[in-house]
Amino acid sequence: MKPFSPMLTLCALFTISHPVHADMIDDTVSSITRAIDEAYTQDDERRDGRDDDREWQRSDDQRRQYNDRRRQLEDRRRQIDERQRHLDRERQQLEEEERRLDDEYGR
């Protein structure tokens, strides 16, 4: 019975310590997995932030281009309106000259 007793004790210790080792390995694997996930998540957040910055900048550039083009069109419209007013004045002067001419020779 004496040789059997140390063997039984050793088996009991092995069965008790085996789950402890498995838990330690499982905890270690979980910690490593969590660290990797966090690293990728932070990298994705930084990349998303850069994408947002680029998108915002692109949006600003588009807005600026739109505003510039809009101002150009408004300036062009004002120029055309001014030219039209000038042509209207010239037409009115021409009509007045025609009336005076008709009045002078019509008498």
PDB file of C-alpha atoms in Angstrom:
ATOM      1  CA  MET A   1       0.000   0.000   0.000  1.00  0.00           C
ATOM      2  CA  LYS A   2       2.930   2.298   0.598  1.00  0.00           C
ATOM      3  CA  PRO A   3       3.978   2.461  -3.088  1.00  0.00           C
ATOM      4  CA  PHE A   4       0.383   3.065  -4.052  1.00  0.00           C
ATOM      5  CA  SER A   5      -0.050   5.999  -1.659  1.00  0.00           C
ATOM      6  CA  PRO A   6       2.579   8.312  -3.238  1.00  0.00           C
ATOM      7  CA  MET A   7       1.237   7.439  -6.650  1.00  0.00           C
ATOM      8  CA  LEU A   8      -2.295   8.293  -5.554  1.00  0.00           C
ATOM      9  CA  THR A   9      -1.095  11.585  -4.073  1.00  0.00           C
ATOM     10  CA  LEU A  10       0.802  12.428  -7.234  1.00  0.00           C
ATOM     11  CA  CYS A  11      -2.258  11.672  -9.396  1.00  0.00           C
ATOM     12  CA  ALA A  12      -4.457  13.764  -7.148  1.00  0.00           C
ATOM     13  CA  LEU A  13      -2.035  16.686  -7.379  1.00  0.00           C
ATOM     14  CA  PHE A  14      -1.841  16.315 -11.153  1.00  0.00           C
ATOM     15  CA  THR A  15      -5.625  16.300 -11.592  1.00  0.00           C
ATOM     16  CA  ILE A  16      -6.002  19.308  -9.323  1.00  0.00           C
ATOM     17  CA  SER A  17      -3.189  21.275 -10.924  1.00  0.00           C
ATOM     18  CA  HIS A  18      -4.167  20.439 -14.529  1.00  0.00           C
ATOM     19  CA  PRO A  19      -7.257  22.735 -14.569  1.00  0.00           C
ATOM     20  CA  VAL A  20      -5.167  25.453 -12.918  1.00  0.00           C
ATOM     21  CA  HIS A  21      -2.631  25.245 -15.769  1.00  0.00           C
ATOM     22  CA  ALA A  22      -5.421  25.201 -18.331  1.00  0.00           C
ATOM     23  CA  ASP A  23      -6.976  28.298 -16.749  1.00  0.00           C
ATOM     24  CA  MET A  24      -3.612  30.057 -16.778  1.00  0.00           C
ATOM     25  CA  ILE A  25      -3.093  29.207 -20.448  1.00  0.00           C
ATOM     26  CA  ASP A  26      -6.653  30.257 -21.270  1.00  0.00           C
ATOM     27  CA  ASP A  27      -6.184  33.575 -19.431  1.00  0.00           C
ATOM     28  CA  THR A  28      -2.906  34.174 -21.235  1.00  0.00           C
ATOM     29  CA  VAL A  29      -4.465  33.472 -24.641  1.00  0.00           C
ATOM     30  CA  SER A  30      -7.413  35.718 -23.796  1.00  0.00           C
ATOM     31  CA  SER A  31      -5.100  38.535 -22.745  1.00  0.00           C
ATOM     32  CA  ILE A  32      -3.071  38.261 -25.941  1.00  0.00           C
ATOM     33  CA  THR A  33      -6.237  38.158 -28.061  1.00  0.00           C
ATOM     34  CA  ARG A  34      -7.636  41.195 -26.261  1.00  0.00           C
ATOM     35  CA  ALA A  35      -4.372  43.117 -26.748  1.00  0.00           C
ATOM     36  CA  ILE A  36      -4.362  42.324 -30.469  1.00  0.00           C
ATOM     37  CA  ASP A  37      -8.013  43.342 -30.811  1.00  0.00           C
ATOM     38  CA  GLU A  38      -7.358  46.626 -29.009  1.00  0.00           C
ATOM     39  CA  ALA A  39      -4.365  47.359 -31.227  1.00  0.00           C
ATOM     40  CA  TYR A  40      -6.433  46.811 -34.379  1.00  0.00           C
ATOM     41  CA  THR A  41      -9.354  48.780 -32.967  1.00  0.00           C
ATOM     42  CA  GLN A  42      -7.126  51.765 -32.152  1.00  0.00           C
ATOM     43  CA  ASP A  43      -5.564  51.553 -35.615  1.00  0.00           C
ATOM     44  CA  ASP A  44      -9.027  51.434 -37.205  1.00  0.00           C
ATOM     45  CA  GLU A  45     -10.137  54.427 -35.127  1.00  0.00           C
ATOM     46  CA  ARG A  46      -7.045  56.385 -36.196  1.00  0.00           C
ATOM     47  CA  ARG A  47      -7.644  55.389 -39.817  1.00  0.00           C
ATOM     48  CA  ASP A  48     -11.319  56.361 -39.507  1.00  0.00           C
ATOM     49  CA  GLY A  49     -10.237  59.693 -38.042  1.00  0.00           C
ATOM     50  CA  ARG A  50      -7.862  60.285 -40.943  1.00  0.00           C
ATOM     51  CA  ASP A  51     -10.585  59.280 -43.407  1.00  0.00           C
ATOM     52  CA  ASP A  52     -12.983  61.681 -41.690  1.00  0.00           C
ATOM     53  CA  ASP A  53     -10.359  64.442 -41.878  1.00  0.00           C
ATOM     54  CA  ARG A  54      -9.801  63.748 -45.576  1.00  0.00           C
ATOM     55  CA  GLU A  55     -13.545  63.650 -46.199  1.00  0.00           C
ATOM     56  CA  TRP A  56     -14.013  66.902 -44.279  1.00  0.00           C
ATOM     57  CA  GLN A  57     -11.156  68.515 -46.200  1.00  0.00           C
ATOM     58  CA  ARG A  58     -12.585  67.248 -49.492  1.00  0.00           C
ATOM     59  CA  SER A  59     -15.950  68.617 -48.433  1.00  0.00           C
ATOM     60  CA  ASP A  60     -14.327  71.980 -47.596  1.00  0.00           C
ATOM     61  CA  ASP A  61     -12.564  72.028 -50.957  1.00  0.00           C
ATOM     62  CA  GLN A  62     -15.789  71.241 -52.781  1.00  0.00           C
ATOM     63  CA  ARG A  63     -17.662  73.889 -50.813  1.00  0.00           C
ATOM     64  CA  ARG A  64     -14.920  76.427 -51.560  1.00  0.00           C
ATOM     65  CA  GLN A  65     -14.978  75.525 -55.268  1.00  0.00           C
ATOM     66  CA  TYR A  66     -18.745  75.827 -55.311  1.00  0.00           C
ATOM     67  CA  ASN A  67     -18.637  79.239 -53.620  1.00  0.00           C
ATOM     68  CA  ASP A  68     -15.907  80.463 -55.979  1.00  0.00           C
ATOM     69  CA  ARG A  69     -17.824  79.311 -59.025  1.00  0.00           C
ATOM     70  CA  ARG A  70     -21.026  80.831 -57.661  1.00  0.00           C
ATOM     71  CA  ARG A  71     -19.283  84.204 -57.188  1.00  0.00           C
ATOM     72  CA  GLN A  72     -17.910  84.027 -60.721  1.00  0.00           C
ATOM     73  CA  LEU A  73     -21.379  83.412 -62.095  1.00  0.00           C
ATOM     74  CA  GLU A  74     -22.838  86.272 -60.054  1.00  0.00           C
ATOM     75  CA  ASP A  75     -20.079  88.611 -61.275  1.00  0.00           C
ATOM     76  CA  ARG A  76     -20.751  87.548 -64.850  1.00  0.00           C
ATOM     77  CA  ARG A  77     -24.487  88.170 -64.370  1.00  0.00           C
ATOM     78  CA  ARG A  78     -23.772  91.672 -63.010  1.00  0.00           C
ATOM     79  CA  GLN A  79     -21.531  92.408 -65.992  1.00  0.00           C
ATOM     80  CA  ILE A  80     -24.213  91.259 -68.415  1.00  0.00           C
ATOM     81  CA  ASP A  81     -26.863  93.296 -66.569  1.00  0.00           C
ATOM     82  CA  GLU A  82     -24.644  96.369 -66.711  1.00  0.00           C
ATOM     83  CA  ARG A  83     -23.987  95.848 -70.394  1.00  0.00           C
ATOM     84  CA  GLN A  84     -27.729  95.452 -70.988  1.00  0.00           C
ATOM     85  CA  ARG A  85     -28.434  98.732 -69.152  1.00  0.00           C
ATOM     86  CA  HIS A  86     -25.792 100.423 -71.270  1.00  0.00           C
ATOM     87  CA  LEU A  87     -27.370  99.036 -74.474  1.00  0.00           C
ATOM     88  CA  ASP A  88     -30.809 100.152 -73.285  1.00  0.00           C
ATOM     89  CA  ARG A  89     -29.494 103.716 -72.751  1.00  0.00           C
ATOM     90  CA  GLU A  90     -27.891 103.719 -76.191  1.00  0.00           C
ATOM     91  CA  ARG A  91     -31.140 102.461 -77.749  1.00  0.00           C
ATOM     92  CA  GLN A  92     -33.081 105.185 -75.966  1.00  0.00           C
ATOM     93  CA  GLN A  93     -30.622 107.835 -77.189  1.00  0.00           C
ATOM     94  CA  LEU A  94     -30.892 106.477 -80.724  1.00  0.00           C
ATOM     95  CA  GLU A  95     -34.694 106.588 -80.601  1.00  0.00           C
ATOM     96  CA  GLU A  96     -34.564 110.189 -79.321  1.00  0.00           C
ATOM     97  CA  GLU A  97     -32.218 111.159 -82.162  1.00  0.00           C
ATOM     98  CA  GLU A  98     -34.569 109.520 -84.688  1.00  0.00           C
ATOM     99  CA  ARG A  99     -37.538 111.492 -83.260  1.00  0.00           C
ATOM    100  CA  ARG A 100     -35.599 114.764 -83.442  1.00  0.00           C
ATOM    101  CA  LEU A 101     -34.566 113.978 -87.002  1.00  0.00           C
ATOM    102  CA  ASP A 102     -38.171 113.195 -87.959  1.00  0.00           C
ATOM    103  CA  ASP A 103     -39.310 116.394 -86.217  1.00  0.00           C
ATOM    104  CA  GLU A 104     -36.717 118.540 -88.051  1.00  0.00           C
ATOM    105  CA  TYR A 105     -37.427 117.162 -91.514  1.00  0.00           C
ATOM    106  CA  GLY A 106     -41.062 116.416 -90.952  1.00  0.00           C
ATOM    107  CA  ARG A 107     -41.996 120.055 -90.537  1.00  0.00           C
TER     108      ARG A 107
END
